[in-house]
Coordinates of C-alpha atoms in Angstrom, one line a residue:
Chain C
M24 CA 99.5 115.4 115.7
I25 CA 100.8 118.5 114.1
R26 CA 102.7 116.3 111.6
L27 CA 99.5 114.4 110.7
L28 CA 97.7 117.8 110.3
Q29 CA 100.4 119.1 108.0
I30 CA 100.2 115.9 105.9
E31 CA 96.4 116.1 105.6
I32 CA 96.4 119.8 104.7
K33 CA 99.0 119.3 102.1
K34 CA 97.0 116.6 100.4
A35 CA 93.7 118.5 100.7
L36 CA 95.0 121.9 99.3
G37 CA 96.8 120.2 96.5
F38 CA 93.5 118.8 95.2
R39 CA 91.8 121.4 93.0
A40 CA 88.2 120.1 93.4
I41 CA 88.5 120.9 97.1
W42 CA 89.1 124.6 96.2
W43 CA 86.1 124.7 93.9
L44 CA 83.8 123.0 96.5
G45 CA 85.1 125.3 99.2
L46 CA 84.4 128.4 97.0
L47 CA 81.0 127.1 96.0
Y48 CA 80.1 126.5 99.7
F49 CA 81.2 129.9 100.6
A50 CA 79.1 131.5 97.8
V51 CA 76.0 129.5 98.7
I52 CA 76.2 130.1 102.4
A53 CA 77.0 133.8 102.1
T54 CA 74.1 134.3 99.7
M55 CA 71.8 132.3 101.9
L56 CA 72.7 134.0 105.2
F57 CA 73.0 137.5 103.9
G58 CA 69.7 137.2 102.1
V59 CA 67.6 135.2 104.5
E60 CA 66.3 138.1 106.6
A61 CA 65.0 140.0 103.6
F62 CA 63.5 136.9 102.2
I63 CA 61.7 136.0 105.4
N64 CA 60.4 139.5 105.8
E65 CA 59.2 139.5 102.2
V66 CA 57.3 136.3 102.7
V67 CA 55.9 137.3 106.1
T68 CA 54.7 140.7 104.8
D69 CA 53.2 139.0 101.8
A70 CA 51.4 136.5 103.9
G71 CA 50.3 139.1 106.4
K72 CA 48.7 141.4 103.8
N73 CA 45.2 140.1 104.5
L74 CA 45.5 139.6 108.2
P75 CA 43.8 142.0 110.6
I76 CA 46.9 142.3 112.8
S77 CA 50.2 143.3 111.3
I78 CA 53.1 140.9 111.7
P79 CA 56.2 142.5 113.0
G80 CA 59.3 142.2 110.8
V81 CA 61.9 139.7 112.1
S82 CA 65.5 140.4 112.8
L83 CA 67.7 137.4 112.5
Y84 CA 70.9 139.2 112.6
S85 CA 71.2 140.9 116.0
F86 CA 73.2 139.5 118.9
P87 CA 72.7 137.2 120.7
G88 CA 70.1 135.5 118.6
V89 CA 72.2 135.6 115.4
W90 CA 74.5 132.9 116.8
H91 CA 71.6 130.5 117.0
N92 CA 69.7 131.7 113.8
L93 CA 72.6 131.4 111.4
T94 CA 74.2 128.3 112.8
F95 CA 70.7 126.7 112.5
L96 CA 70.5 127.7 108.9
A97 CA 74.1 126.8 108.1
S98 CA 73.6 123.3 109.5
F99 CA 71.4 122.5 106.5
L100 CA 74.5 122.8 104.3
K101 CA 76.8 120.5 106.2
I102 CA 76.4 118.0 103.4
F103 CA 78.9 120.2 101.5
M104 CA 81.5 119.5 104.2
A105 CA 80.6 115.8 104.2
I106 CA 81.2 115.7 100.4
I107 CA 84.6 117.3 100.8
S108 CA 85.5 114.9 103.5
I109 CA 84.2 111.9 101.6
I110 CA 86.2 112.9 98.5
L111 CA 89.4 113.3 100.4
I112 CA 89.0 110.0 102.3
T113 CA 87.9 107.9 99.3
N114 CA 90.7 109.4 97.2
E115 CA 93.1 107.5 99.5
F116 CA 91.4 104.2 98.6
S117 CA 91.0 104.9 94.9
Y118 CA 94.6 106.0 94.5
K119 CA 95.7 103.2 96.9
T120 CA 97.7 105.8 98.8
I121 CA 96.2 104.4 102.1
K122 CA 98.3 101.3 101.6
Q123 CA 101.3 103.2 100.4
Q124 CA 101.2 105.4 103.6
V125 CA 101.4 102.3 105.7
L126 CA 104.3 101.1 103.5
H127 CA 106.1 104.3 104.2
G128 CA 105.7 103.6 107.8
L129 CA 102.5 105.4 109.0
T130 CA 100.9 103.2 111.7
R131 CA 97.3 102.2 111.4
Y132 CA 96.7 104.2 114.5
E133 CA 98.1 107.3 112.8
L134 CA 96.2 106.5 109.7
F135 CA 92.9 106.7 111.7
W136 CA 93.9 109.8 113.6
S137 CA 95.0 111.7 110.5
K138 CA 91.5 111.4 109.1
V139 CA 89.9 112.4 112.4
I140 CA 92.2 115.4 112.3
L141 CA 91.0 116.0 108.7
N142 CA 87.4 116.0 109.9
L143 CA 88.2 118.3 112.8
T144 CA 89.9 120.7 110.3
I145 CA 87.0 120.7 107.9
S146 CA 84.6 121.3 110.9
F147 CA 86.9 124.2 112.0
F148 CA 86.8 125.7 108.5
A149 CA 83.0 125.5 108.3
T150 CA 82.8 127.1 111.8
A151 CA 85.2 129.8 110.9
V152 CA 83.2 130.7 107.8
I153 CA 80.0 130.9 109.7
A154 CA 81.6 132.8 112.6
T155 CA 82.9 135.4 110.2
I156 CA 79.5 135.9 108.6
I157 CA 77.8 136.1 112.1
L158 CA 80.3 138.7 113.3
I159 CA 79.8 140.9 110.2
L160 CA 76.0 140.7 110.4
G161 CA 75.8 140.8 114.2
F162 CA 77.9 144.0 114.6
R163 CA 76.0 145.7 111.8
N164 CA 72.6 144.8 113.1
T165 CA 72.8 145.1 116.8
E166 CA 71.9 148.5 118.3
E167 CA 73.5 148.2 121.7
I168 CA 76.3 145.7 122.1
T169 CA 77.3 144.7 125.6
W170 CA 79.4 141.6 126.4
A171 CA 76.3 139.8 127.7
V172 CA 74.3 140.6 124.5
F173 CA 77.3 139.6 122.3
S174 CA 78.1 136.3 124.0
G175 CA 74.6 135.3 125.1
K176 CA 74.2 132.5 122.6
F177 CA 77.8 131.9 121.6
S178 CA 77.5 128.3 122.7
F179 CA 75.6 127.7 119.5
L180 CA 78.8 128.3 117.5
I181 CA 80.5 125.6 119.5
A182 CA 77.5 123.4 119.0
Y183 CA 77.7 124.0 115.3
F184 CA 81.3 122.9 115.2
Y185 CA 80.3 119.7 117.1
E186 CA 77.3 119.1 114.8
V187 CA 79.5 119.3 111.7
F188 CA 82.1 117.0 113.2
A189 CA 79.4 114.5 114.2
Y190 CA 78.0 114.6 110.7
L191 CA 81.5 114.1 109.2
S192 CA 82.0 111.1 111.5
F193 CA 79.0 109.5 109.9
A194 CA 80.4 110.4 106.4
F195 CA 83.8 109.0 107.5
M196 CA 82.3 105.7 108.3
I197 CA 80.5 105.4 105.0
A198 CA 83.5 106.5 103.0
T199 CA 85.8 104.0 104.8
L200 CA 83.4 101.1 104.3
V201 CA 82.4 101.9 100.7
H202 CA 85.7 103.2 99.3
R203 CA 84.1 104.9 96.3
S204 CA 83.3 108.6 96.4
G205 CA 80.2 108.7 94.3
F206 CA 78.8 105.6 96.0
A207 CA 79.5 107.0 99.4
I208 CA 78.0 110.4 98.7
G209 CA 74.9 108.7 97.3
I210 CA 74.5 106.5 100.3
L211 CA 74.9 109.4 102.7
M212 CA 72.4 111.5 100.9
L213 CA 69.9 108.7 100.5
Y214 CA 70.1 107.9 104.2
A215 CA 70.3 111.5 105.5
F216 CA 67.6 113.0 103.4
I217 CA 65.2 110.1 102.9
I218 CA 65.7 107.0 105.1
D219 CA 66.4 108.7 108.4
P220 CA 63.6 111.3 108.2
V221 CA 61.1 108.6 107.1
L222 CA 62.2 106.3 110.0
D223 CA 61.9 109.3 112.4
Y224 CA 58.3 109.9 111.1
K225 CA 57.4 106.2 111.3
I226 CA 58.9 105.3 114.7
P227 CA 56.5 105.9 117.6
N228 CA 57.1 108.3 120.5
D229 CA 60.5 109.9 120.9
W230 CA 62.4 106.9 119.7
G231 CA 63.2 108.6 116.4
D232 CA 65.4 111.0 118.4
F233 CA 67.9 108.2 118.7
L234 CA 68.4 107.9 114.9
P235 CA 71.9 109.1 113.9
V236 CA 71.1 111.9 111.5
T237 CA 68.0 113.0 113.4
S238 CA 70.0 113.1 116.7
I239 CA 72.7 115.1 115.0
G240 CA 70.1 117.4 113.5
H241 CA 68.7 118.0 117.0
I242 CA 71.8 119.6 118.3
I243 CA 70.8 123.0 116.9
Q244 CA 67.1 123.2 116.5
L245 CA 64.7 125.8 115.1
P246 CA 65.4 129.1 117.0
N247 CA 62.8 130.6 119.3
S248 CA 62.5 133.8 117.3
Q249 CA 59.9 136.6 117.7
L250 CA 58.1 135.1 114.7
M251 CA 57.7 131.7 116.4
K252 CA 56.6 133.4 119.6
L253 CA 53.8 134.9 117.6
F254 CA 52.5 131.4 117.0
G255 CA 52.8 130.7 120.7
I256 CA 55.2 127.8 120.3
E257 CA 58.3 127.4 122.4
F258 CA 61.4 126.3 120.5
Q259 CA 65.0 125.7 121.5
T260 CA 66.7 128.3 123.6
I261 CA 69.8 126.4 124.7
V262 CA 71.6 123.2 123.4
A263 CA 70.2 120.2 125.2
I264 CA 72.4 117.8 127.0
R265 CA 70.2 114.9 125.9
D266 CA 70.9 115.7 122.2
I267 CA 74.6 116.0 122.9
L268 CA 74.6 112.6 124.6
I269 CA 72.7 110.8 121.9
S270 CA 74.6 112.2 119.0
G271 CA 77.9 111.8 121.0
S272 CA 77.2 108.1 121.3
W273 CA 76.9 107.9 117.5
V274 CA 80.1 109.9 117.0
I275 CA 81.9 107.3 119.2
I276 CA 80.3 104.4 117.3
F277 CA 81.1 105.8 113.8
N278 CA 84.7 106.5 114.7
S279 CA 85.1 103.2 116.5
V280 CA 83.8 101.3 113.4
V281 CA 86.4 103.1 111.2
F282 CA 89.2 102.5 113.8
W283 CA 88.4 98.8 114.0
Y284 CA 88.2 98.5 110.2
L285 CA 91.5 100.2 109.6
K286 CA 93.2 98.1 112.3
K287 CA 91.9 94.8 111.1
K288 CA 91.7 95.1 107.3
D289 CA 94.4 94.0 104.9
L290 CA 95.1 97.1 102.9
Chain E
M86 CA 126.9 89.3 109.5
S87 CA 123.9 90.9 111.1
I88 CA 120.4 89.7 110.2
I89 CA 118.1 92.1 108.5
L90 CA 114.9 90.1 108.5
E91 CA 113.9 86.7 109.8
T92 CA 110.5 85.1 109.4
K93 CA 109.2 82.1 111.2
S94 CA 106.4 79.9 109.9
L95 CA 104.8 83.0 108.3
T96 CA 101.4 81.9 107.0
K97 CA 98.5 83.6 105.2
H98 CA 95.2 82.2 104.0
Y99 CA 92.7 83.8 101.8
G100 CA 89.6 81.7 102.5
K101 CA 90.6 78.2 101.5
L102 CA 93.6 79.3 99.5
I103 CA 96.9 79.1 101.3
A104 CA 98.7 82.1 99.9
V105 CA 101.8 81.7 102.0
N106 CA 102.6 78.5 103.9
A107 CA 104.8 78.4 107.0
L108 CA 107.5 80.4 105.4
D109 CA 110.9 80.6 107.0
M110 CA 113.5 82.9 105.6
T111 CA 116.6 84.8 106.7
I112 CA 118.0 87.8 105.0
K113 CA 121.4 89.1 105.9
K114 CA 122.9 92.5 105.7
G115 CA 124.3 93.5 102.2
E116 CA 122.4 90.8 100.3
V117 CA 120.3 91.5 97.2
F118 CA 117.7 88.9 98.1
G119 CA 115.5 87.8 95.2
V120 CA 112.1 86.3 95.9
L121 CA 111.5 84.4 92.7
G122 CA 108.2 82.8 91.7
P123 CA 105.5 82.8 89.1
N124 CA 102.5 85.1 89.5
G125 CA 100.3 84.0 92.4
S126 CA 103.1 82.2 94.2
G127 CA 102.8 84.3 97.3
K128 CA 105.6 86.8 96.8
T129 CA 103.5 90.0 97.2
T130 CA 101.6 88.5 100.1
T131 CA 104.9 87.8 101.8
L132 CA 106.1 91.3 101.3
G133 CA 102.7 92.7 102.5
M134 CA 103.0 90.8 105.7
I135 CA 106.6 91.8 106.5
L136 CA 105.5 95.4 105.8
G137 CA 102.4 95.5 107.9
V138 CA 99.8 96.0 105.2
T139 CA 98.6 92.3 105.3
H140 CA 97.9 90.6 108.6
P141 CA 99.5 87.1 108.9
K142 CA 97.3 84.3 109.9
S143 CA 100.1 82.9 112.0
G144 CA 103.8 83.0 112.3
S145 CA 106.1 85.9 113.0
F146 CA 108.8 88.1 111.5
N147 CA 111.5 90.2 113.1
W148 CA 113.3 93.1 111.5
F149 CA 117.0 94.0 112.3
E150 CA 117.0 91.5 115.2
G151 CA 114.6 93.9 117.0
K152 CA 117.3 96.6 117.5
H153 CA 115.2 99.5 116.1
G154 CA 112.1 98.8 118.2
N155 CA 109.2 100.9 117.2
N156 CA 111.2 102.8 114.5
T157 CA 111.7 99.6 112.5
R158 CA 109.4 100.6 109.7
T159 CA 111.2 103.9 109.0
K160 CA 114.3 101.9 108.4
V161 CA 112.7 99.9 105.6
G162 CA 111.8 101.5 102.2
A163 CA 109.2 99.7 100.1
I164 CA 107.4 99.7 96.9
I165 CA 104.8 97.1 96.2
E166 CA 103.2 96.5 92.8
S167 CA 102.7 99.8 90.9
P168 CA 104.2 103.2 91.9
I169 CA 101.6 104.9 94.1
F170 CA 101.4 108.7 94.5
Y171 CA 98.8 111.5 94.5
P172 CA 98.5 112.0 90.8
Y173 CA 97.5 115.7 91.0
M174 CA 100.6 116.6 93.0
T175 CA 104.1 117.3 91.8
A176 CA 107.0 114.9 92.5
L177 CA 108.4 117.3 95.0
D178 CA 105.1 117.6 97.0
N179 CA 104.5 113.9 96.9
L180 CA 108.0 113.4 98.4
K181 CA 107.3 116.0 101.0
I182 CA 104.4 114.0 102.2
V183 CA 106.6 110.9 102.3
A184 CA 109.2 112.8 104.3
K185 CA 106.6 113.9 106.7
I186 CA 105.3 110.3 107.2
K187 CA 108.8 109.1 107.8
K188 CA 109.6 112.0 110.1
Q189 CA 112.4 113.2 107.9
D190 CA 113.7 116.6 107.0
Y191 CA 112.8 117.9 103.5
S192 CA 116.5 118.2 102.8
D193 CA 116.7 114.5 102.1
I194 CA 114.4 114.9 99.1
E195 CA 117.0 116.5 96.8
R196 CA 119.5 113.6 97.5
V197 CA 117.0 110.9 96.5
L198 CA 115.6 112.8 93.5
R199 CA 119.1 113.3 92.2
L200 CA 120.0 109.7 92.8
V201 CA 117.1 108.6 90.5
E202 CA 117.7 111.5 88.1
L203 CA 114.4 113.2 88.6
W204 CA 115.5 116.4 90.2
D205 CA 114.9 118.4 87.0
R206 CA 111.4 117.1 86.9
R207 CA 110.5 117.7 90.5
K208 CA 107.9 120.3 89.7
S209 CA 106.0 118.2 87.2
P210 CA 102.8 116.6 88.4
F211 CA 103.1 112.8 89.0
K212 CA 100.4 112.0 86.4
T213 CA 102.6 113.5 83.6
F214 CA 105.4 111.0 84.3
S215 CA 106.2 108.0 82.1
L216 CA 106.0 104.6 83.8
G217 CA 109.8 104.4 84.1
M218 CA 109.9 107.8 85.8
K219 CA 107.0 106.8 88.1
Q220 CA 109.0 103.7 89.1
R221 CA 112.1 105.7 89.7
L222 CA 110.1 108.2 91.8
A223 CA 108.8 105.3 93.8
I224 CA 112.3 104.1 94.5
A225 CA 113.2 107.7 95.5
A226 CA 110.3 107.7 97.9
A227 CA 111.4 104.4 99.4
L228 CA 114.9 105.8 99.9
V229 CA 113.8 108.9 101.8
G230 CA 115.3 108.7 105.2
N231 CA 118.2 106.4 104.3
P232 CA 116.6 103.0 105.0
E233 CA 118.8 100.0 105.8
A234 CA 116.6 97.8 103.7
L235 CA 114.8 98.4 100.4
I236 CA 111.9 96.2 99.2
L237 CA 111.0 96.2 95.6
D238 CA 108.1 94.2 94.1
E239 CA 108.4 93.6 90.4
P240 CA 110.3 96.9 89.8
T241 CA 110.7 96.4 86.1
N242 CA 107.2 95.3 85.3
G243 CA 105.8 97.0 82.2
L244 CA 109.0 98.9 81.5
D245 CA 110.7 99.1 78.1
P246 CA 114.2 97.7 77.7
Q247 CA 115.8 101.1 78.5
G248 CA 113.7 101.5 81.6
I249 CA 114.5 98.0 82.7
A250 CA 118.2 98.7 82.3
E251 CA 117.9 102.0 84.2
I252 CA 116.1 100.3 87.2
R253 CA 118.6 97.4 87.3
N254 CA 121.5 99.8 87.3
L255 CA 119.8 101.8 90.0
I256 CA 119.4 98.7 92.1
K257 CA 123.1 97.9 91.8
K258 CA 124.0 101.5 92.7
I259 CA 121.8 101.4 95.8
S260 CA 123.1 98.0 96.8
G261 CA 126.6 99.3 96.4
E262 CA 125.8 101.9 99.1
G263 CA 125.3 99.1 101.6
V264 CA 121.5 98.9 101.4
T265 CA 120.1 95.4 101.7
I266 CA 117.6 94.8 98.9
I267 CA 114.7 92.4 98.8
L268 CA 113.5 92.0 95.3
A269 CA 110.4 90.1 94.2
S270 CA 110.3 89.0 90.6
H271 CA 108.8 86.4 88.4
L272 CA 111.7 86.8 85.9
L273 CA 114.5 84.2 86.4
D274 CA 116.7 86.4 84.2
E275 CA 116.2 89.4 86.4
V276 CA 117.0 87.6 89.6
Q277 CA 120.1 86.1 88.0
K278 CA 121.3 89.5 86.8
V279 CA 120.6 91.5 89.9
C280 CA 120.5 89.3 93.0
T281 CA 123.1 87.6 95.2
H282 CA 120.7 85.4 97.0
V283 CA 117.4 83.9 96.0
M284 CA 114.4 82.1 97.4
I285 CA 112.1 80.3 95.0
M286 CA 108.4 80.2 95.8
Q287 CA 105.6 78.2 94.3
K288 CA 102.0 78.2 95.6
G289 CA 103.0 79.7 98.9
N290 CA 105.8 77.3 99.6
K291 CA 109.5 77.8 99.7
L292 CA 111.1 75.4 97.2
A293 CA 114.7 76.4 97.7
A294 CA 116.9 79.2 99.0
G295 CA 120.6 80.0 98.8
R296 CA 123.2 81.8 96.7
V297 CA 122.1 82.6 93.2
D298 CA 125.2 81.2 91.6
E299 CA 124.6 77.9 93.3
I300 CA 120.9 77.6 92.7
L301 CA 120.4 79.3 89.4
S302 CA 123.6 78.6 87.6
D303 CA 123.4 78.5 83.8
K304 CA 126.6 76.4 83.6
H305 CA 126.7 72.6 83.4
L306 CA 127.9 70.9 86.5
L307 CA 129.6 67.5 86.3
E308 CA 130.4 65.2 89.2
L309 CA 133.6 63.4 88.7
K310 CA 135.6 60.7 90.4
A311 CA 138.9 58.9 89.4
D312 CA 141.4 56.7 91.2
D313 CA 143.9 59.5 91.5
M314 CA 141.9 62.6 92.5
G315 CA 145.0 64.8 92.6
V316 CA 145.9 64.1 89.0
L317 CA 142.3 64.5 87.9
K318 CA 142.1 67.9 89.5
Q319 CA 145.4 68.9 87.9
V320 CA 144.3 67.8 84.4
L321 CA 140.9 69.4 84.7
S322 CA 142.4 72.7 85.6
E323 CA 144.3 72.6 82.3
I324 CA 141.2 72.0 80.1
P325 CA 139.7 75.3 78.7
M326 CA 136.1 74.2 78.8
V327 CA 136.3 73.7 82.5
E328 CA 135.6 77.0 84.2
N329 CA 135.7 76.1 87.9
I330 CA 136.5 73.1 90.0
K331 CA 135.2 72.4 93.5
E332 CA 135.7 69.5 95.9
D333 CA 132.6 67.9 97.2
R334 CA 133.6 65.2 99.8
D335 CA 135.2 62.4 97.7
K336 CA 134.2 63.9 94.3
L337 CA 135.0 66.9 92.2
I338 CA 132.4 69.2 90.8
A339 CA 133.5 70.7 87.5
E340 CA 131.6 73.6 86.0
I341 CA 131.9 73.6 82.3
K342 CA 130.9 76.0 79.6
A343 CA 127.3 76.1 78.5
D344 CA 128.1 75.0 75.0
S345 CA 129.9 71.8 76.0
N346 CA 128.8 68.6 77.7
A347 CA 129.8 65.6 79.7
E348 CA 130.7 63.6 76.6
D349 CA 133.2 66.2 75.3
L350 CA 134.9 66.3 78.7
N351 CA 135.1 62.5 79.0
K352 CA 136.7 62.3 75.5
I353 CA 139.4 64.8 76.4
L354 CA 140.1 63.1 79.7
S355 CA 140.5 59.7 78.2
K356 CA 142.9 61.1 75.6
K357 CA 144.9 62.4 78.5
G358 CA 144.9 58.9 80.0
I359 CA 142.5 59.5 82.7
Y360 CA 139.6 57.0 83.1
L361 CA 136.8 58.1 85.2
S362 CA 135.2 55.8 87.8
H363 CA 132.2 58.2 88.1
L364 CA 130.7 60.8 85.8
L365 CA 127.4 62.4 86.5
A366 CA 125.8 65.4 84.8
K367 CA 124.0 67.1 87.6
E368 CA 120.4 68.0 86.9
K369 CA 119.8 71.6 87.4
S370 CA 116.4 70.6 88.5
L371 CA 115.4 73.9 90.1
E372 CA 116.0 76.0 87.1
K373 CA 114.3 73.6 84.8
F374 CA 111.5 73.3 87.2
F375 CA 111.2 77.0 87.6
L376 CA 111.1 77.6 83.9
E377 CA 108.5 74.9 83.6
I378 CA 106.1 76.5 86.1
T379 CA 106.6 80.0 84.7
N380 CA 106.1 78.8 81.2
K381 CA 102.9 77.2 82.2
N382 CA 101.8 80.5 83.6
H383 CA 102.6 82.3 80.4
D384 CA 100.6 80.0 78.2

């Protein structure tokens, strides 16, 4: 496993576009997360100017809520991670290196696992970035830090890692079946941003919860912040087992499809 | 001699097309085994199957008589079609990945890069290499980990004459180190120059297999018989145009120079007082046939 990880990291870091995408991701997410509180307060104050009661300012950055707030926001950018994953996986098809690796003696089983490990590594990278930002903002914006306050919603960081990996599994399947990076990214975006939300809207009752991208998006939902309480709506406070199970089934399906494909296909 | 590879009824279909049809072949240690056939004759499909990138429809193959078990594939180095590497990475980094895949130490990289004379260019990205250099790097990659067998698919395709000579010398050098080589080619000339053994394929079928000098000889072979075979043999051995004499049951097979023919030899023999009871110029049917099918392909 370590050997496969070393191979994948060597290939990924040697590819310059990955550095640029990584840097771009870092710039976008840092700007977004460091700026979001001021932005929301600005909008809220602006909107509350003519109201008889004053709306309290929100704090997104204090422990324990910061784990939930920022992972929720960051989950909108997981498409970046998916693009990185798709590029690295489709490269193997366009350079024909996928075949050459088997010629050099990599088994098809190892071929599959090396890409799962790649996706786990990308998920880990995304989680590490978000964790760093959360720690910086959390410690600067929490008045009294106890262990309970600090770790209260830490589970959302783990959920974030899982959510990114689940999303990458979907991208993995598309990349493997389509082989072409631009095409795969296009299909992923079309499905994730248009088809899946429209289906979710059209399908009656809760059945839309079973759609792949919707179910993955449900893992971390809109936080139950002070602002939301103001509207009297209860939002997510903990990660729901139901969402984990539904998205988990999709993760198994996506990876199984790839495994089956890589096992059976003439390369 | 130990068997490197044995296939039994290896078969592959692509839809209705039979790419390889019930192929049996045996390759022994130390051979430079040529798989000769025009484009589309099933050479690459055959190599793909014995290397695990193409799934056979039926039949089986066995490497090294099964003695390496699960490590078999690390004992076989292979390049199929064009040299394939990560274009953005240097020669050295590409070979590091190959070494990792083959579970080999990085120390082997210097040996193989020096062997193919690319050590000085190890820090250049693969995409800056000429085709000949790419092909040599591919051979280097295939040699990482000291394989017992090396598979080369059209290794001189697209190279200039100098590149072709370099690759052919390299193949001889590697073969000289005891590595068994399987070489697929559509060039009769290449197989004749490089290989010890050959199998000729057409449309997925094996047409013939054996030693190159027997199957693809460019000499004329004459079958001869006379009343006194002892004298005949004695006299033949004194004639300059006769290069080799073999006994084949009750006949003699004489190999004569390419620029002479049966008529010339018959004249000389009759002058020496030997009258043949049997003289037959053997058809080199295979070679003729092969040239025919490849020429058709080129038109």
